[in-house]
CSV table of C-alpha atoms in Angstrom, one decimal:
chain,number,residue,atom,x,y,z
U,1,MET,CA,93.1,142.4,74.2
U,2,ARG,CA,89.9,142.3,72.3
U,3,ARG,CA,87.8,139.1,73.3
U,4,GLN,CA,87.1,136.8,70.1
U,5,ARG,CA,83.3,137.1,68.7
U,6,PHE,CA,81.9,135.0,66.5
U,7,SER,CA,78.3,135.2,64.3
U,8,ARG,CA,75.8,133.3,64.7
U,9,GLU,CA,76.5,131.2,60.9
U,10,GLN,CA,80.5,130.8,62.5
U,11,ILE,CA,78.4,129.1,65.8
U,12,ALA,CA,76.2,126.7,63.7
U,13,GLU,CA,79.2,126.4,61.3
U,14,ALA,CA,81.3,124.6,64.9
U,15,ASP,CA,77.8,123.0,66.4
U,16,GLN,CA,77.4,121.3,63.2
U,17,ARG,CA,80.3,119.5,62.9
U,18,ASP,CA,80.5,115.8,62.7
U,19,ILE,CA,80.1,114.8,66.6
U,20,LEU,CA,82.4,111.6,66.3
U,21,GLY,CA,84.8,113.0,64.6
U,22,VAL,CA,85.5,115.6,66.9
U,23,ALA,CA,85.4,112.7,69.3
U,24,ARG,CA,88.2,110.9,67.5
U,25,GLU,CA,89.9,114.4,67.1
U,26,LEU,CA,90.2,114.7,71.2
U,27,ASN,CA,91.4,110.8,71.2
U,28,LEU,CA,88.7,109.5,73.0
U,29,LYS,CA,88.1,105.6,72.8
U,30,LEU,CA,84.6,104.3,71.8
U,31,GLU,CA,83.1,101.6,72.0
U,32,LYS,CA,80.0,101.4,69.7
U,33,ARG,CA,76.8,100.6,71.4
U,34,LYS,CA,74.4,99.9,69.4
U,35,ASN,CA,72.7,103.2,68.2
U,36,THR,CA,75.4,104.8,70.6
U,37,TYR,CA,78.9,104.9,71.3
U,38,LYS,CA,79.8,104.7,74.6
U,39,VAL,CA,83.4,107.0,76.1
U,40,PRO,CA,84.8,104.8,78.2
U,41,GLY,CA,86.5,106.6,81.5
U,42,TYR,CA,84.0,109.6,81.8
U,43,GLY,CA,81.0,108.6,83.6
U,44,GLY,CA,78.8,107.3,81.6
U,45,LEU,CA,79.2,109.4,78.4
U,46,TYR,CA,77.7,109.0,75.6
U,47,ILE,CA,77.5,109.7,72.1
U,48,THR,CA,74.8,109.6,69.7
U,49,PRO,CA,75.3,109.9,66.1
U,50,MET,CA,71.4,110.5,65.0
U,51,LYS,CA,71.3,113.4,67.5
U,52,ASN,CA,74.9,114.3,66.7
U,53,ALA,CA,75.0,115.0,70.4
U,54,PHE,CA,76.2,113.7,74.0
U,55,HIS,CA,75.0,112.7,77.5
U,56,CYS,CA,77.4,112.1,80.0
U,57,PHE,CA,75.5,110.8,83.3
U,58,SER,CA,77.8,110.9,86.2
U,59,ALA,CA,77.7,114.4,85.0
U,60,ASP,CA,73.6,115.1,84.8
U,61,MET,CA,73.5,113.0,88.3
U,62,SER,CA,76.2,115.4,89.7
U,63,ARG,CA,74.2,118.8,88.7
U,64,GLU,CA,76.9,119.8,86.4
U,65,ASN,CA,75.9,122.3,84.1
U,66,ASN,CA,77.5,120.8,81.1
U,67,CYS,CA,76.2,117.7,80.7
U,68,GLY,CA,75.5,117.3,77.3
U,69,GLY,CA,74.5,119.3,74.1
U,70,GLY,CA,76.7,119.3,70.5
U,71,PRO,CA,80.3,119.6,69.7
U,72,ILE,CA,80.3,122.6,71.6
U,73,GLN,CA,79.1,121.4,74.5
U,74,LEU,CA,81.6,118.4,73.8
U,75,VAL,CA,84.7,120.2,73.5
U,76,MET,CA,84.1,122.2,76.9
U,77,PHE,CA,83.1,118.9,78.6
U,78,ILE,CA,86.2,117.3,77.9
U,79,HIS,CA,88.7,120.0,78.2
U,80,GLN,CA,87.3,122.2,79.9
U,81,CYS,CA,87.7,125.2,78.3
U,82,THR,CA,85.5,128.0,77.5
U,83,PHE,CA,82.7,128.7,74.4
U,84,ILE,CA,84.6,130.8,72.7
U,85,GLU,CA,87.4,128.5,73.0
U,86,SER,CA,85.3,126.0,71.6
U,87,VAL,CA,84.4,126.9,68.8
U,88,SER,CA,87.4,128.4,67.8
U,89,TYR,CA,88.9,125.2,68.2
U,90,LEU,CA,86.1,123.7,66.0
U,91,LEU,CA,86.9,126.2,63.1
U,92,GLY,CA,90.5,125.4,63.2
U,93,ILE,CA,91.3,129.2,64.2
U,94,LYS,CA,93.2,128.2,67.1
U,95,GLY,CA,94.1,124.6,69.3
U,96,LEU,CA,93.1,123.9,72.3
U,97,ASP,CA,95.3,123.3,75.9
U,98,THR,CA,96.4,120.5,76.9
U,99,TYR,CA,94.1,120.1,80.2
U,100,LYS,CA,91.7,117.9,80.2
U,101,ARG,CA,88.8,116.4,82.5
U,102,GLU,CA,90.5,113.7,85.0
U,103,PRO,CA,88.5,110.7,84.0
U,104,VAL,CA,86.1,109.4,86.4
U,105,GLU,CA,86.7,105.7,87.8
U,106,GLU,CA,83.3,104.4,86.9
U,107,LYS,CA,81.4,101.4,89.1
U,108,GLU,CA,78.9,99.2,88.3
U,109,ILE,CA,75.8,100.4,90.3
U,110,GLU,CA,73.1,97.4,91.3
U,111,PHE,CA,70.1,98.3,90.6
U,112,SER,CA,67.2,97.4,93.5
U,113,LEU,CA,63.6,98.4,93.4
U,114,PRO,CA,62.8,101.4,95.7
U,115,GLU,CA,61.6,100.6,99.5
U,116,ARG,CA,57.2,100.4,99.6
U,117,SER,CA,54.9,102.8,101.5
U,118,ASP,CA,52.7,100.2,103.2
U,119,SER,CA,49.8,102.0,101.7
U,120,PHE,CA,48.4,103.0,97.8
U,121,ARG,CA,46.6,106.1,99.0
U,122,HIS,CA,48.9,109.0,97.7
U,123,ILE,CA,49.5,107.4,94.2
U,124,TYR,CA,45.3,106.7,93.7
U,125,ALA,CA,44.7,110.2,94.5
U,126,TYR,CA,47.2,111.5,92.1
U,127,LEU,CA,46.8,109.7,89.2
U,128,ILE,CA,42.7,109.4,89.6
U,129,LYS,CA,42.0,113.0,91.0
U,130,THR,CA,44.8,114.9,89.7
U,131,ARG,CA,45.8,113.4,87.1
U,132,LYS,CA,42.3,112.3,85.7
U,133,ILE,CA,43.1,108.6,84.4
U,134,ASP,CA,40.5,105.9,85.5
U,135,ARG,CA,40.7,103.8,88.8
U,136,TRP,CA,40.5,100.7,86.4
U,137,VAL,CA,43.6,101.2,85.0
U,138,VAL,CA,45.8,102.3,87.8
U,139,ASP,CA,44.3,99.1,89.6
U,140,GLN,CA,45.4,97.4,86.3
U,141,PHE,CA,48.8,98.7,86.9
U,142,ILE,CA,48.9,97.8,90.9
U,143,LYS,CA,47.4,94.4,90.3
U,144,GLU,CA,50.3,93.7,87.9
U,145,LYS,CA,52.9,94.8,89.9
U,146,MET,CA,54.5,97.1,87.4
U,147,LEU,CA,52.8,100.6,89.9
U,148,TYR,CA,53.5,100.6,93.5
U,149,GLU,CA,54.3,104.0,96.0
U,150,ASN,CA,57.6,104.4,97.9
U,151,LYS,CA,58.2,105.5,101.6
U,152,TYR,CA,58.5,109.1,99.7
U,153,HIS,CA,54.8,108.7,98.6
U,154,SER,CA,55.8,109.0,94.8
U,155,CYS,CA,54.6,106.6,92.1
U,156,VAL,CA,57.4,103.9,91.0
U,157,PHE,CA,56.4,102.4,87.8
U,158,VAL,CA,58.8,99.7,87.2
U,159,GLY,CA,60.2,98.0,83.9
U,160,TYR,CA,61.1,94.5,83.6
U,161,ASP,CA,63.3,92.3,81.7
U,162,TYR,CA,62.0,89.6,79.7
U,163,ASP,CA,62.8,86.9,82.3
U,164,GLY,CA,60.4,88.6,84.4
U,165,ASN,CA,62.8,90.5,86.9
U,166,PRO,CA,62.8,93.8,87.2
U,167,ARG,CA,65.6,96.2,86.0
U,168,HIS,CA,64.3,99.9,85.7
U,169,ALA,CA,62.4,102.0,88.3
U,170,ALA,CA,60.8,105.6,86.8
U,171,ILE,CA,59.5,107.7,89.8
U,172,ARG,CA,56.8,110.2,89.9
U,173,GLY,CA,56.6,112.2,92.1
U,174,THR,CA,52.4,113.1,93.9
U,175,MET,CA,53.0,117.1,95.4
U,176,THR,CA,51.9,118.7,92.8
U,177,SER,CA,53.9,121.4,94.2
U,178,LYS,CA,57.2,119.6,93.8
U,179,ALA,CA,56.9,117.7,90.1
U,180,PHE,CA,60.4,115.4,90.8
U,181,LYS,CA,60.7,113.4,88.5
U,182,GLY,CA,63.8,110.7,88.0
U,183,GLU,CA,64.6,107.2,87.8
U,184,THR,CA,66.5,105.0,90.7
U,185,ARG,CA,69.7,104.2,89.9
U,186,GLY,CA,71.0,101.2,88.3
U,187,SER,CA,68.0,101.2,85.7
U,188,ASP,CA,68.5,99.6,82.6
U,189,LYS,CA,67.2,101.6,80.2
U,190,ARG,CA,66.2,98.6,77.4
U,191,PHE,CA,63.8,97.7,80.0
U,192,ALA,CA,61.6,100.4,81.0
U,193,PHE,CA,58.0,100.3,81.5
U,194,HIS,CA,55.9,98.5,79.3
U,195,ARG,CA,53.2,95.9,79.1
U,196,SER,CA,52.8,93.3,76.2
U,197,GLY,CA,49.8,92.5,74.4
U,198,GLU,CA,47.5,89.9,72.2
U,199,ASN,CA,48.0,91.6,68.5
U,200,LYS,CA,51.0,92.8,66.6
U,201,MET,CA,49.9,96.3,67.1
U,202,LEU,CA,52.7,98.8,69.4
U,203,HIS,CA,51.6,102.4,71.4
U,204,VAL,CA,55.2,104.0,71.4
U,205,TYR,CA,54.8,107.1,75.0
U,206,GLU,CA,57.5,109.3,76.4
U,207,SER,CA,56.3,108.6,80.3
U,208,PRO,CA,54.3,106.2,82.0
U,209,ILE,CA,51.4,108.5,83.0
U,210,ASP,CA,51.5,109.2,78.9
U,211,MET,CA,50.6,105.3,78.4
U,212,MET,CA,47.5,105.1,81.4
U,213,SER,CA,46.3,108.2,79.9
U,214,TYR,CA,45.7,107.2,76.3
U,215,LEU,CA,44.3,103.9,78.3
U,216,THR,CA,41.7,105.8,80.0
U,217,LEU,CA,40.7,107.6,76.3
U,218,TYR,CA,40.7,104.6,75.0
U,219,PRO,CA,40.0,101.4,77.0
U,220,ASP,CA,39.9,98.9,74.1
U,221,ALA,CA,43.5,99.6,73.7
U,222,ILE,CA,44.8,97.2,77.0
U,223,LYS,CA,44.8,94.1,74.0
U,224,ASP,CA,47.7,95.9,72.2
U,225,HIS,CA,51.9,96.3,73.2
U,226,HIS,CA,52.6,99.6,74.9
U,227,VAL,CA,56.2,100.6,75.9
U,228,ALA,CA,56.9,104.4,77.7
U,229,LEU,CA,60.0,105.2,76.9
U,230,CYS,CA,60.5,106.9,79.6
U,231,CYS,CA,62.7,109.5,78.1
U,232,LEU,CA,63.3,110.7,74.0
U,233,ALA,CA,65.6,107.9,73.3
U,234,ASP,CA,64.4,104.7,71.5
U,235,THR,CA,66.5,102.3,73.5
U,236,SER,CA,63.2,100.4,75.4
U,237,LEU,CA,61.8,100.2,71.7
U,238,GLN,CA,64.4,98.4,69.8
U,239,GLU,CA,64.8,96.1,72.8
U,240,TYR,CA,61.1,95.4,72.9
U,241,VAL,CA,60.4,95.1,69.2
U,242,LYS,CA,63.4,91.9,69.6
U,243,HIS,CA,60.8,90.5,71.9
U,244,TYR,CA,57.3,90.4,69.9
U,245,ASP,CA,56.1,90.2,66.5
U,246,ILE,CA,55.1,93.5,65.8
U,247,GLN,CA,53.7,95.2,62.4
U,248,ARG,CA,52.1,98.1,63.4
U,249,ILE,CA,53.9,100.7,65.4
U,250,PHE,CA,51.8,103.9,67.0
U,251,LEU,CA,54.0,106.9,68.0
U,252,HIS,CA,52.0,109.3,70.9
U,253,LEU,CA,55.0,111.0,71.7
U,254,ASP,CA,54.6,115.0,73.1
U,255,ASN,CA,53.1,118.1,70.9
U,256,ASP,CA,56.3,120.0,71.3
U,257,GLU,CA,59.7,120.6,69.7
U,258,TRP,CA,61.3,117.8,71.5
U,259,GLY,CA,58.0,115.4,71.3
U,260,ARG,CA,57.8,116.3,67.0
U,261,ASN,CA,61.3,116.1,66.2
U,262,GLN,CA,61.9,112.5,67.8
U,263,THR,CA,58.7,111.9,66.1
U,264,GLU,CA,60.1,112.4,62.5
U,265,LYS,CA,63.4,110.7,63.0
U,266,LEU,CA,61.3,107.7,64.9
U,267,LYS,CA,58.9,107.9,61.4
U,268,ASP,CA,61.9,107.2,58.9
U,269,PHE,CA,63.7,104.9,60.9
U,270,TYR,CA,61.1,102.7,61.8
U,271,GLY,CA,59.3,102.9,58.8
U,272,LYS,CA,61.9,100.9,56.8
U,273,SER,CA,60.1,97.7,59.0
U,274,TYR,CA,57.0,98.8,60.7
U,275,ASP,CA,53.7,100.1,59.5
U,276,ILE,CA,53.8,103.3,61.6
U,277,TRP,CA,51.7,105.7,62.4
U,278,ASP,CA,52.1,109.3,63.7
U,279,GLU,CA,49.2,109.4,66.5
U,280,SER,CA,49.9,112.7,68.6
U,281,PRO,CA,47.7,114.6,70.7
U,282,PHE,CA,45.1,116.7,69.2
U,283,ASP,CA,46.6,120.5,68.5
U,284,GLY,CA,46.1,122.4,71.7
U,285,TYR,CA,47.3,119.7,74.1
U,286,LYS,CA,51.0,118.8,74.7
U,287,ASP,CA,50.6,115.4,75.5
U,288,PHE,CA,47.9,113.0,76.6
U,289,ASN,CA,47.5,113.2,80.0
U,290,GLU,CA,46.0,117.1,78.8
U,291,GLN,CA,44.2,116.0,76.5
U,292,LEU,CA,42.7,113.6,78.8
U,293,ALA,CA,42.3,116.4,81.4
U,294,GLY,CA,40.9,118.4,79.0
U,295,ARG,CA,37.8,116.3,78.2
U,296,LYS,CA,37.1,115.5,81.8
U,297,GLY,CA,37.2,119.2,82.5
């Protein structure tokens, strides 16, 4: 029997289906969460209409190949079907088998900070010597209990809620041969790494190291507000502007396809309420740490 094949145009048509509409066709329960929808019973599955995409955090943690994507991947994930079967369904060529992935039981994960090391030696060496960040910047974040070294000698960047409780921890390995990046389980992205300022200007980055690099390049910005998204989603940015009187936002996302696309989306969304500036790294540099390293040589 000849295998069904699709043209690029047909695949694009399938993947441009409205993902919320597809989710409803699949009889998924949808719970509105600000700019996303949660699908209960699938271990942290969220749908983001603005991106026409989904992500399942439990699948990501278990290192499954399919933990996110567009409508095609969503159908594959829910029905455990093939790419061809998913595209066929989305184009209306044929239906799907009734088999579905068994929902997983969701358990509330209590957040706690990673165990601390007795010293800061490894993170000082990594951030100052390898990443070229000025010592005063590293000292400042350590002093404010926003940065420490864990027992595996990784950098832990702590995000607090607005009552002063730690709620998020981004982790960055200090071994250059093993560039580990992650976050502590139970972290709440609303409270990702941020630092309040003295005025009405806010700087937005993808990562804490980008923030520290920018402050090394532009020390006077220490008096402004700063937020590291610790991803590309604007969850922490949305939360931050609820608590501070912000008038101007500077976007410092990466100079790659994903960073540029998200910058345009954030400009469109926040430009309605704020004076918003696109201040990406100089041409030729992916991020502000590369720009810093290029300046210092």
